[in-house]
């Protein structure tokens, strides 16, 4: 009886306090590490050697509020939607894009004639004749372009002193200039940063993450010569075409206004606009969709890029494929929330399939193939802990990404017909999953198939979009182009590579 009483007696207050203190100390000793923190730690080690002095601004942008564009739904009262957007201060990208197209044509013509200064003065004349509403301003300039203007002013004030100072640091006097005649930059031209990109793997093991098995530990060094993988190159001088039916709205650089949530149209019963990361427009424009093209979106969910392609009214067929049932459900919702049931002629153009993209069954069947592969999804990895690729339980998934990406691109090149083109895209800054995965796929194509291809250099073609995106110039990219996040226009990241199948 005394034993039972002893066991049920309450503990003294002092002992209760000690137990509580012990529990609190125990909690503070082993704080839970969030997946977003793991992602940031990884990026802080892996990306500075690649992006150098640009990384702090990229990092800040990735951790800040993202920016979006609005794709107006053509299957509603689009004029009313446009009026609402313009009342909010949103701008149609077309007038500013057309200015960029004219400037590009002048630049190309004058580069051929070797009269670049005249090109610059004529470009300024074009800008001066524009309506004030669409005239480029300093706030619309790319971050690198602002830096170039500042350098030019400094040069004008102290020409000799500034020239000596710049040359002493081994930098170019024109930080924005791109060598259009030879964009496939050699590492010797741009220093150690490009050397890392050319090899795709850092020269040393990532410090501070010794407990992780990293992509860099399993990915092959792919610094082969172009001839070793049968690669040909061609330059697309014509600017990317902005299809007439696309109505895209954005807020000017520095304007962090939000678009209103999509609303249902009372007449047609579909949503009036689709809001997405502005960089997602770039892969669709790079496809250069023509009238009656057959288009395959190999990894289509959640469906934003397929929806943009459909809004052009150009494809005869859009096949939206994904491998997971849950993702396909979301894809169905997106597509049919924007196309009225009554428009059967439009709905019949869209086919949703569930196939393994790495082994897509149709061969030589499509005019254009978009392969927007699963990747590190940098921005998502820093924002959401749920389903985060940096979760401990998903280490193997992350390690398999380059291999899966390469196989998806191989499958895409097999699915496109000779004469058609493939656009490979990611939303990561990782060179392993960008140029690295492309190289892996091209090596496999060369070794295991009879397919012939060429890399399409889009350096010229994307120039009219400089008002919208911060492109990663002089990073030594071998195959593609990349949009870098920036506070002024916080889109991306987005990497694209365009490949034309020759045979």
Short mmCIF file of C-alpha atoms in Angstrom, two decimals:
data_model
loop_
_atom_site.label_atom_id
_atom_site.label_comp_id
_atom_site.label_asym_id
_atom_site.label_seq_id
_atom_site.Cartn_x
_atom_site.Cartn_y
_atom_site.Cartn_z
CA UNK A 1 0.00 0.00 0.00
CA UNK A 2 2.82 2.44 0.86
CA UNK A 3 4.53 1.58 -2.40
CA UNK A 4 1.41 2.47 -4.40
CA UNK A 5 1.03 5.75 -2.56
CA UNK A 6 4.66 6.60 -3.21
CA UNK A 7 4.28 6.03 -6.93
CA UNK A 8 1.22 8.23 -7.26
CA UNK A 9 2.54 11.12 -5.18
CA UNK A 10 3.15 14.29 -7.24
CA UNK A 11 6.75 15.30 -7.90
CA UNK A 12 8.14 18.27 -5.96
CA UNK A 13 7.92 21.59 -7.78
CA UNK A 14 11.69 21.88 -8.07
CA UNK A 15 11.94 18.54 -9.87
CA UNK A 16 9.14 19.52 -12.27
CA UNK A 17 11.00 22.71 -13.14
CA UNK A 18 14.22 20.77 -13.77
CA UNK A 19 12.41 18.35 -16.08
CA UNK A 20 10.91 21.25 -18.08
CA UNK A 21 14.30 22.92 -18.40
CA UNK A 22 15.82 19.63 -19.56
CA UNK A 23 13.14 19.23 -22.22
CA UNK A 24 13.68 22.76 -23.50
CA UNK A 25 17.44 22.32 -23.64
CA UNK A 26 17.00 19.06 -25.49
CA UNK A 27 14.79 20.78 -28.06
CA UNK A 28 17.28 23.60 -28.60
CA UNK A 29 20.19 21.21 -29.05
CA UNK A 30 18.65 19.43 -32.04
CA UNK A 31 16.60 21.95 -34.01
CA UNK A 32 14.75 20.61 -37.01
CA UNK A 33 16.52 21.40 -40.28
CA UNK A 34 14.03 22.52 -42.89
CA UNK A 35 14.33 21.28 -46.44
CA UNK A 36 14.41 24.89 -47.61
CA UNK A 37 17.49 25.44 -45.43
CA UNK A 38 19.16 22.40 -46.93
CA UNK A 39 18.48 23.79 -50.40
CA UNK A 40 19.90 27.21 -49.55
CA UNK A 41 23.02 25.67 -48.00
CA UNK A 42 23.56 23.62 -51.14
CA UNK A 43 23.09 26.62 -53.44
CA UNK A 44 25.40 28.80 -51.33
CA UNK A 45 28.19 26.29 -51.87
CA UNK A 46 27.51 25.10 -55.42
CA UNK A 47 26.58 28.34 -57.22
CA UNK A 48 29.12 31.03 -56.19
CA UNK A 49 31.96 29.35 -58.14
CA UNK A 50 29.73 29.42 -61.23
CA UNK A 51 28.02 32.81 -60.99
CA UNK A 52 30.69 34.71 -59.08
CA UNK A 53 29.77 38.29 -58.17
CA UNK A 54 26.28 37.80 -59.61
CA UNK A 55 25.34 35.21 -57.00
CA UNK A 56 24.46 37.62 -54.13
CA UNK A 57 21.90 39.45 -56.27
CA UNK A 58 20.54 36.17 -57.69
CA UNK A 59 20.29 34.74 -54.17
CA UNK A 60 18.41 37.79 -52.91
CA UNK A 61 15.99 37.57 -55.84
CA UNK A 62 15.36 33.85 -55.25
CA UNK A 63 14.51 34.57 -51.62
CA UNK A 64 12.24 37.49 -52.54
CA UNK A 65 8.73 37.69 -53.90
CA UNK A 66 8.59 36.28 -57.45
CA UNK A 67 7.12 38.19 -60.35
CA UNK A 68 4.54 36.98 -62.86
CA UNK A 69 3.03 37.66 -66.26
CA UNK A 70 -0.59 37.34 -67.33
CA UNK A 71 -1.65 35.34 -70.38
CA UNK A 72 -5.04 36.66 -71.46
CA UNK A 73 -7.49 33.89 -72.35
CA UNK A 74 -8.58 34.34 -75.97
CA UNK A 75 -11.66 32.20 -75.37
CA UNK A 76 -13.35 34.82 -73.17
CA UNK A 77 -14.19 38.51 -73.38
CA UNK A 78 -10.49 39.25 -73.76
CA UNK A 79 -11.05 42.95 -74.46
CA UNK A 80 -12.64 43.39 -71.05
CA UNK A 81 -9.77 41.50 -69.41
CA UNK A 82 -7.22 43.66 -71.19
CA UNK A 83 -8.95 46.82 -70.02
CA UNK A 84 -8.86 45.62 -66.40
CA UNK A 85 -5.17 44.82 -66.65
CA UNK A 86 -4.31 48.16 -68.21
CA UNK A 87 -6.29 49.95 -65.51
CA UNK A 88 -3.95 48.26 -62.99
CA UNK A 89 -0.91 49.60 -64.84
CA UNK A 90 0.04 46.34 -66.60
CA UNK A 91 1.69 46.64 -70.01
CA UNK A 92 1.32 44.64 -73.20
CA UNK A 93 4.74 43.21 -74.03
CA UNK A 94 4.19 43.49 -77.80
CA UNK A 95 5.02 47.20 -78.40
CA UNK A 96 8.25 46.98 -76.43
CA UNK A 97 9.11 43.66 -78.09
CA UNK A 98 8.58 45.17 -81.53
CA UNK A 99 11.05 47.92 -80.62
CA UNK A 100 13.59 45.25 -79.68
CA UNK A 101 13.01 43.48 -83.00
CA UNK A 102 13.74 46.66 -84.96
CA UNK A 103 16.85 47.33 -82.89
CA UNK A 104 18.07 43.77 -83.46
CA UNK A 105 17.60 44.00 -87.22
CA UNK A 106 19.57 47.24 -87.28
CA UNK A 107 22.30 45.72 -85.13
CA UNK A 108 22.64 42.66 -87.35
CA UNK A 109 22.69 44.74 -90.52
CA UNK A 110 25.28 47.12 -89.15
CA UNK A 111 27.41 44.32 -87.74
CA UNK A 112 27.48 42.84 -91.23
CA UNK A 113 28.39 46.25 -92.64
CA UNK A 114 30.79 46.84 -89.74
CA UNK A 115 29.10 50.11 -88.81
CA UNK A 116 28.03 49.42 -85.25
CA UNK A 117 28.08 53.09 -84.06
CA UNK A 118 25.48 53.96 -86.74
CA UNK A 119 23.33 51.10 -85.49
CA UNK A 120 23.37 52.52 -81.98
CA UNK A 121 22.36 55.99 -83.14
CA UNK A 122 19.56 54.59 -85.32
CA UNK A 123 18.32 52.51 -82.39
CA UNK A 124 18.18 55.65 -80.29
CA UNK A 125 16.18 57.35 -83.04
CA UNK A 126 13.66 54.48 -82.95
CA UNK A 127 13.32 54.85 -79.19
CA UNK A 128 12.85 58.63 -79.40
CA UNK A 129 10.02 58.25 -81.90
CA UNK A 130 8.09 55.87 -79.68
CA UNK A 131 5.04 56.90 -77.65
CA UNK A 132 6.01 57.76 -74.09
CA UNK A 133 4.04 54.79 -72.73
CA UNK A 134 6.29 52.24 -74.42
CA UNK A 135 9.56 54.19 -74.58
CA UNK A 136 12.36 52.32 -72.78
CA UNK A 137 13.50 53.95 -69.55
CA UNK A 138 16.37 53.33 -67.17
CA UNK A 139 14.16 51.31 -64.86
CA UNK A 140 13.40 48.92 -67.74
CA UNK A 141 17.05 48.22 -68.49
CA UNK A 142 18.68 44.93 -67.60
CA UNK A 143 20.89 44.94 -64.49
CA UNK A 144 23.98 44.27 -66.60
CA UNK A 145 22.97 47.02 -69.01
CA UNK A 146 22.74 49.52 -66.17
CA UNK A 147 26.21 48.47 -65.09
CA UNK A 148 27.47 48.97 -68.64
CA UNK A 149 26.02 52.50 -68.81
CA UNK A 150 27.60 53.38 -65.48
CA UNK A 151 30.95 52.09 -66.73
CA UNK A 152 30.61 54.10 -69.92
CA UNK A 153 29.92 57.31 -67.98
CA UNK A 154 32.92 56.62 -65.75
CA UNK A 155 35.00 56.09 -68.88
CA UNK A 156 33.91 59.46 -70.29
CA UNK A 157 34.88 61.27 -67.08
CA UNK A 158 38.24 59.63 -66.52
CA UNK A 159 39.07 57.84 -69.77
CA UNK A 160 42.73 57.01 -69.28
CA UNK A 161 42.56 56.38 -65.53
CA UNK A 162 39.47 54.19 -65.90
CA UNK A 163 40.96 52.24 -68.79
CA UNK A 164 44.09 51.46 -66.80
CA UNK A 165 42.05 50.46 -63.74
CA UNK A 166 39.83 48.11 -65.77
CA UNK A 167 42.73 46.56 -67.62
CA UNK A 168 44.56 46.03 -64.32
CA UNK A 169 41.62 43.90 -63.15
CA UNK A 170 41.52 41.96 -66.40
CA UNK A 171 37.94 43.01 -67.25
CA UNK A 172 36.33 44.10 -70.47
CA UNK A 173 35.57 47.78 -70.93
CA UNK A 174 32.14 46.86 -72.21
CA UNK A 175 30.67 44.48 -69.67
CA UNK A 176 27.56 43.93 -71.77
CA UNK A 177 29.07 43.27 -75.18
CA UNK A 178 28.43 39.80 -76.59
CA UNK A 179 30.64 38.35 -79.29
CA UNK A 180 27.86 37.45 -81.72
CA UNK A 181 30.27 35.93 -84.21
CA UNK A 182 31.38 33.27 -81.72
CA UNK A 183 28.95 32.80 -78.85
CA UNK A 184 30.22 29.34 -77.96
CA UNK A 185 32.64 30.89 -75.50
CA UNK A 186 35.92 29.21 -74.67
CA UNK A 187 36.91 29.13 -71.02
CA UNK A 188 40.09 31.07 -71.74
CA UNK A 189 37.99 34.02 -72.86
CA UNK A 190 35.98 34.48 -69.71
CA UNK A 191 38.10 33.08 -66.91
CA UNK A 192 37.60 30.47 -64.25
CA UNK A 193 33.82 30.78 -64.02
CA UNK A 194 33.33 29.62 -67.58
CA UNK A 195 35.91 26.87 -67.05
CA UNK A 196 33.70 25.38 -64.37
CA UNK A 197 30.71 25.47 -66.67
CA UNK A 198 32.63 23.84 -69.48
CA UNK A 199 33.52 20.92 -67.19
CA UNK A 200 30.12 20.85 -65.48
CA UNK A 201 31.63 19.75 -62.18
CA UNK A 202 33.43 21.84 -59.52
CA UNK A 203 37.11 20.91 -59.23
CA UNK A 204 36.80 20.10 -55.52
CA UNK A 205 34.23 18.37 -53.36
CA UNK A 206 31.55 20.63 -51.95
CA UNK A 207 32.65 21.56 -48.46
CA UNK A 208 30.20 21.63 -45.60
CA UNK A 209 27.94 18.94 -47.08
CA UNK A 210 30.15 15.89 -46.55
CA UNK A 211 27.17 13.87 -45.30
CA UNK A 212 25.41 14.26 -48.63
CA UNK A 213 26.08 12.28 -51.74
CA UNK A 214 26.01 14.96 -54.39
CA UNK A 215 25.37 15.11 -58.12
CA UNK A 216 29.01 16.13 -58.48
CA UNK A 217 30.12 12.79 -57.05
CA UNK A 218 28.28 10.73 -59.67
CA UNK A 219 28.14 12.94 -62.77
CA UNK A 220 30.69 12.41 -65.51
CA UNK A 221 33.07 15.13 -66.58
CA UNK A 222 31.77 15.94 -70.06
CA UNK A 223 34.36 18.38 -71.37
CA UNK A 224 34.55 16.66 -74.76
CA UNK A 225 35.10 18.42 -78.04
CA UNK A 226 32.05 19.13 -80.21
CA UNK A 227 33.33 16.79 -82.90
CA UNK A 228 33.33 13.93 -80.40
CA UNK A 229 29.54 14.01 -80.23
CA UNK A 230 28.85 14.96 -83.85
CA UNK A 231 27.53 18.38 -82.96
CA UNK A 232 26.78 21.01 -85.57
CA UNK A 233 25.83 24.60 -84.80
CA UNK A 234 23.67 27.15 -86.55
CA UNK A 235 22.77 30.72 -85.66
CA UNK A 236 19.16 31.89 -85.67
CA UNK A 237 19.44 35.50 -86.77
CA UNK A 238 15.71 36.10 -86.93
CA UNK A 239 14.18 37.18 -83.59
CA UNK A 240 11.81 34.84 -81.81
CA UNK A 241 8.35 35.35 -83.22
CA UNK A 242 5.64 36.61 -80.89
CA UNK A 243 2.47 34.97 -82.28
CA UNK A 244 -0.25 37.45 -83.16
CA UNK A 245 -2.90 35.81 -80.96
CA UNK A 246 -0.78 35.85 -77.80
CA UNK A 247 -1.75 38.62 -75.41
CA UNK A 248 0.85 38.84 -72.65
CA UNK A 249 0.86 41.50 -69.93
CA UNK A 250 3.58 42.40 -67.43
CA UNK A 251 4.46 45.07 -64.90
CA UNK A 252 7.47 47.27 -65.61
CA UNK A 253 10.78 46.64 -63.89
CA UNK A 254 10.65 47.80 -60.33
CA UNK A 255 6.85 47.49 -60.20
CA UNK A 256 5.94 44.70 -57.76
CA UNK A 257 2.18 44.92 -58.27
CA UNK A 258 0.19 41.70 -58.24
CA UNK A 259 -2.18 40.50 -60.91
CA UNK A 260 -5.71 39.82 -59.67
CA UNK A 261 -6.76 36.20 -59.28
CA UNK A 262 -8.28 34.70 -62.44
CA UNK A 263 -12.05 35.11 -62.59
CA UNK A 264 -14.69 33.09 -64.36
CA UNK A 265 -16.24 34.60 -67.45
CA UNK A 266 -20.02 34.69 -66.97
CA UNK A 267 -20.71 34.02 -70.65
CA UNK A 268 -18.24 31.27 -71.57
CA UNK A 269 -17.76 29.84 -68.07
CA UNK A 270 -13.93 29.77 -68.23
CA UNK A 271 -11.19 31.75 -66.48
CA UNK A 272 -10.12 35.08 -67.95
CA UNK A 273 -6.32 34.90 -67.52
CA UNK A 274 -3.51 32.53 -66.59
CA UNK A 275 -0.78 33.83 -64.29
CA UNK A 276 2.67 32.25 -64.31
CA UNK A 277 6.38 32.96 -63.97
CA UNK A 278 7.33 35.25 -66.82
CA UNK A 279 10.31 33.11 -67.78
CA UNK A 280 7.95 30.25 -68.70
CA UNK A 281 7.04 32.15 -71.86
CA UNK A 282 10.56 31.79 -73.26
CA UNK A 283 10.59 28.02 -74.04
CA UNK A 284 7.27 28.31 -75.91
CA UNK A 285 8.52 31.23 -78.02
CA UNK A 286 11.75 29.31 -78.70
CA UNK A 287 9.68 26.45 -80.22
CA UNK A 288 8.70 28.85 -83.03
CA UNK A 289 5.30 27.18 -83.51
CA UNK A 290 3.89 27.49 -87.02
CA UNK A 291 0.40 27.04 -88.44
CA UNK A 292 -0.83 23.42 -88.20
CA UNK A 293 2.23 22.17 -86.31
CA UNK A 294 1.93 18.99 -84.28
CA UNK A 295 3.36 19.80 -80.84
CA UNK A 296 4.36 17.44 -78.02
CA UNK A 297 4.82 18.70 -74.48
CA UNK A 298 6.68 15.72 -73.03
CA UNK A 299 6.50 16.75 -69.34
CA UNK A 300 3.44 18.97 -69.52
CA UNK A 301 2.02 19.22 -65.98
CA UNK A 302 0.86 21.54 -64.54
CA UNK A 303 0.12 22.79 -68.07
CA UNK A 304 1.12 26.45 -68.26
CA UNK A 305 3.40 26.10 -71.30
CA UNK A 306 0.87 23.92 -73.15
CA UNK A 307 -1.77 26.52 -72.44
CA UNK A 308 0.41 29.28 -73.92
CA UNK A 309 0.96 27.12 -77.02
CA UNK A 310 -2.80 26.60 -77.32
CA UNK A 311 -3.48 30.34 -76.95
CA UNK A 312 -1.46 30.98 -80.14
CA UNK A 313 -4.23 29.16 -82.12
CA UNK A 314 -1.46 27.77 -84.35
CA UNK A 315 -1.01 24.04 -83.55
CA UNK A 316 -3.15 21.46 -85.27
CA UNK A 317 -2.47 19.13 -82.34
CA UNK A 318 -1.01 19.54 -78.85
CA UNK A 319 -0.19 16.32 -77.01
CA UNK A 320 0.23 16.98 -73.28
CA UNK A 321 2.05 14.10 -71.64
CA UNK A 322 3.02 13.30 -68.07
CA UNK A 323 3.87 10.14 -66.20
CA UNK A 324 1.99 10.61 -62.92
CA UNK A 325 -1.76 10.42 -62.48
CA UNK A 326 -1.87 13.21 -59.88
CA UNK A 327 -0.02 15.59 -62.20
CA UNK A 328 -2.29 14.64 -65.10
CA UNK A 329 -5.32 15.53 -63.00
CA UNK A 330 -3.91 19.02 -62.46
CA UNK A 331 -3.12 19.24 -66.17
CA UNK A 332 -6.72 18.38 -67.06
CA UNK A 333 -8.01 21.05 -64.70
CA UNK A 334 -5.78 23.75 -66.16
CA UNK A 335 -6.55 22.99 -69.80
CA UNK A 336 -10.32 22.73 -69.42
CA UNK A 337 -10.63 25.74 -67.10
CA UNK A 338 -9.58 27.88 -70.06
CA UNK A 339 -11.37 26.29 -73.05
CA UNK A 340 -15.19 26.41 -73.19
CA UNK A 341 -17.00 23.10 -73.68
CA UNK A 342 -18.77 24.56 -76.69
CA UNK A 343 -15.48 24.99 -78.59
CA UNK A 344 -15.09 21.35 -79.53
CA UNK A 345 -12.86 22.24 -82.47
CA UNK A 346 -10.31 23.67 -80.02
CA UNK A 347 -10.71 20.93 -77.42
CA UNK A 348 -10.21 18.27 -80.06
CA UNK A 349 -6.75 19.71 -80.73
CA UNK A 350 -5.61 18.85 -77.21
CA UNK A 351 -4.80 15.25 -76.30
CA UNK A 352 -3.64 14.26 -72.81
CA UNK A 353 -1.52 11.10 -72.48
CA UNK A 354 0.16 9.26 -69.61
CA UNK A 355 3.39 7.76 -70.93
CA UNK A 356 6.89 7.41 -69.54
CA UNK A 357 8.61 10.33 -71.24
CA UNK A 358 11.96 8.55 -71.13
CA UNK A 359 10.53 5.86 -73.41
CA UNK A 360 7.94 7.79 -75.41
CA UNK A 361 6.42 5.36 -77.93
CA UNK A 362 5.91 7.67 -80.93
CA UNK A 363 8.92 8.31 -83.16
CA UNK A 364 9.45 10.91 -85.91
CA UNK A 365 5.90 12.14 -85.26
CA UNK A 366 5.98 15.81 -84.19
CA UNK A 367 7.03 19.13 -85.66
CA UNK A 368 7.96 20.63 -82.28
CA UNK A 369 8.72 18.99 -78.93
CA UNK A 370 9.02 20.80 -75.62
CA UNK A 371 10.82 18.88 -72.88
CA UNK A 372 10.55 20.91 -69.66
CA UNK A 373 12.28 18.40 -67.41
CA UNK A 374 12.00 17.81 -63.65
CA UNK A 375 14.92 19.54 -61.96
CA UNK A 376 16.08 21.14 -58.69
CA UNK A 377 13.36 23.80 -59.16
CA UNK A 378 15.53 26.32 -57.29
CA UNK A 379 12.84 28.81 -56.38
CA UNK A 380 10.35 26.15 -55.23
CA UNK A 381 13.08 24.43 -53.20
CA UNK A 382 13.69 27.67 -51.31
CA UNK A 383 10.00 28.38 -50.72
CA UNK A 384 8.29 25.06 -49.97
CA UNK A 385 9.44 22.29 -47.61
CA UNK A 386 6.71 19.90 -48.75
CA UNK A 387 7.71 17.62 -51.62
CA UNK A 388 11.12 19.32 -51.62
CA UNK A 389 13.80 17.64 -53.71
CA UNK A 390 16.32 18.37 -50.92
CA UNK A 391 14.43 16.28 -48.37
CA UNK A 392 16.63 13.55 -46.87
CA UNK A 393 14.19 10.93 -48.11
CA UNK A 394 14.61 12.19 -51.69
CA UNK A 395 18.39 12.08 -52.02
CA UNK A 396 18.19 9.24 -54.56
CA UNK A 397 15.56 11.11 -56.57
CA UNK A 398 17.85 14.12 -56.74
CA UNK A 399 20.86 12.05 -57.77
CA UNK A 400 18.91 10.48 -60.63
CA UNK A 401 17.83 13.83 -62.11
CA UNK A 402 20.69 14.36 -64.63
CA UNK A 403 20.29 10.83 -65.97
CA UNK A 404 16.49 11.23 -66.27
CA UNK A 405 16.87 14.65 -67.90
CA UNK A 406 19.31 13.29 -70.45
CA UNK A 407 17.03 10.36 -71.30
CA UNK A 408 14.01 12.66 -71.65
CA UNK A 409 15.93 14.77 -74.16
CA UNK A 410 17.00 11.67 -76.08
CA UNK A 411 13.35 10.57 -76.20
CA UNK A 412 12.30 14.05 -77.41
CA UNK A 413 14.86 13.98 -80.24
CA UNK A 414 13.50 10.61 -81.29
CA UNK A 415 9.90 11.85 -81.18
CA UNK A 416 10.49 14.93 -83.37
CA UNK A 417 10.51 14.51 -87.13
CA UNK A 418 13.59 15.39 -89.23
CA UNK A 419 13.43 19.12 -89.87
CA UNK A 420 11.60 19.75 -86.59
CA UNK A 421 13.06 21.09 -83.38
CA UNK A 422 13.22 20.33 -79.66
CA UNK A 423 13.43 22.86 -76.84
CA UNK A 424 14.93 21.57 -73.59
CA UNK A 425 14.24 23.70 -70.50
CA UNK A 426 14.72 23.71 -66.73
CA UNK A 427 14.02 26.13 -63.89
CA UNK A 428 17.38 25.66 -62.17
CA UNK A 429 20.76 27.39 -62.21
CA UNK A 430 22.59 24.05 -61.95
CA UNK A 431 25.06 23.63 -64.84
CA UNK A 432 24.88 19.88 -64.27
CA UNK A 433 21.20 19.85 -65.14
CA UNK A 434 21.43 22.43 -67.91
CA UNK A 435 24.39 22.21 -70.28
CA UNK A 436 25.51 19.02 -68.52
CA UNK A 437 22.30 17.08 -69.14
CA UNK A 438 22.20 18.32 -72.75
CA UNK A 439 25.73 17.07 -73.31
CA UNK A 440 24.87 13.72 -71.77
CA UNK A 441 21.89 13.35 -74.13
CA UNK A 442 23.83 14.43 -77.23
CA UNK A 443 26.59 11.95 -76.42
CA UNK A 444 24.02 9.18 -76.16
CA UNK A 445 22.31 10.22 -79.41
CA UNK A 446 25.66 10.20 -81.20
CA UNK A 447 26.73 6.83 -79.83
CA UNK A 448 23.45 4.89 -79.97
CA UNK A 449 21.37 6.30 -82.83
CA UNK A 450 21.70 7.55 -86.41
CA UNK A 451 20.02 10.88 -85.61
CA UNK A 452 21.82 14.00 -86.84
CA UNK A 453 21.16 17.34 -85.17
CA UNK A 454 22.41 20.89 -84.76
CA UNK A 455 22.41 23.24 -81.78
CA UNK A 456 20.49 26.42 -82.62
CA UNK A 457 22.27 29.44 -81.19
CA UNK A 458 19.54 31.82 -79.97
CA UNK A 459 21.85 34.67 -78.94
CA UNK A 460 20.47 36.97 -81.62
CA UNK A 461 16.92 35.68 -81.44
CA UNK A 462 16.36 36.45 -77.74
CA UNK A 463 17.77 39.98 -77.79
CA UNK A 464 14.35 41.71 -78.18
CA UNK A 465 13.38 40.20 -74.81
CA UNK A 466 16.19 41.93 -72.91
CA UNK A 467 13.68 44.45 -71.57
CA UNK A 468 11.92 41.57 -69.82
CA UNK A 469 14.69 39.19 -68.78
CA UNK A 470 18.13 39.33 -67.25
CA UNK A 471 20.10 36.98 -69.48
CA UNK A 472 23.29 35.35 -68.22
CA UNK A 473 25.83 36.80 -70.62
CA UNK A 474 29.44 35.60 -70.68
CA UNK A 475 28.89 32.59 -68.45
CA UNK A 476 30.48 30.18 -70.88
CA UNK A 477 27.26 28.32 -71.68
CA UNK A 478 27.97 25.85 -74.43
CA UNK A 479 24.52 24.91 -75.66
CA UNK A 480 21.80 27.16 -74.26
CA UNK A 481 20.76 30.46 -72.73
CA UNK A 482 19.70 31.24 -69.17
CA UNK A 483 17.44 33.78 -67.48
CA UNK A 484 18.83 34.92 -64.11
CA UNK A 485 16.49 36.11 -61.36
CA UNK A 486 16.85 39.79 -60.43
CA UNK A 487 14.98 42.06 -58.05
CA UNK A 488 13.97 44.41 -60.87
CA UNK A 489 12.17 41.67 -62.83
CA UNK A 490 12.09 38.62 -60.59
CA UNK A 491 11.52 35.91 -63.19
CA UNK A 492 13.22 32.54 -63.46
CA UNK A 493 15.65 30.95 -63.32
CA UNK A 494 14.99 29.42 -66.73
CA UNK A 495 17.46 27.60 -68.97
CA UNK A 496 16.61 26.78 -72.58
CA UNK A 497 18.43 24.92 -75.32
CA UNK A 498 17.07 24.59 -78.85
CA UNK A 499 18.08 21.61 -80.99
CA UNK A 500 17.11 21.06 -84.62
CA UNK A 501 16.90 17.51 -85.91
CA UNK A 502 18.53 17.23 -89.31
CA UNK A 503 18.02 13.53 -90.08
#
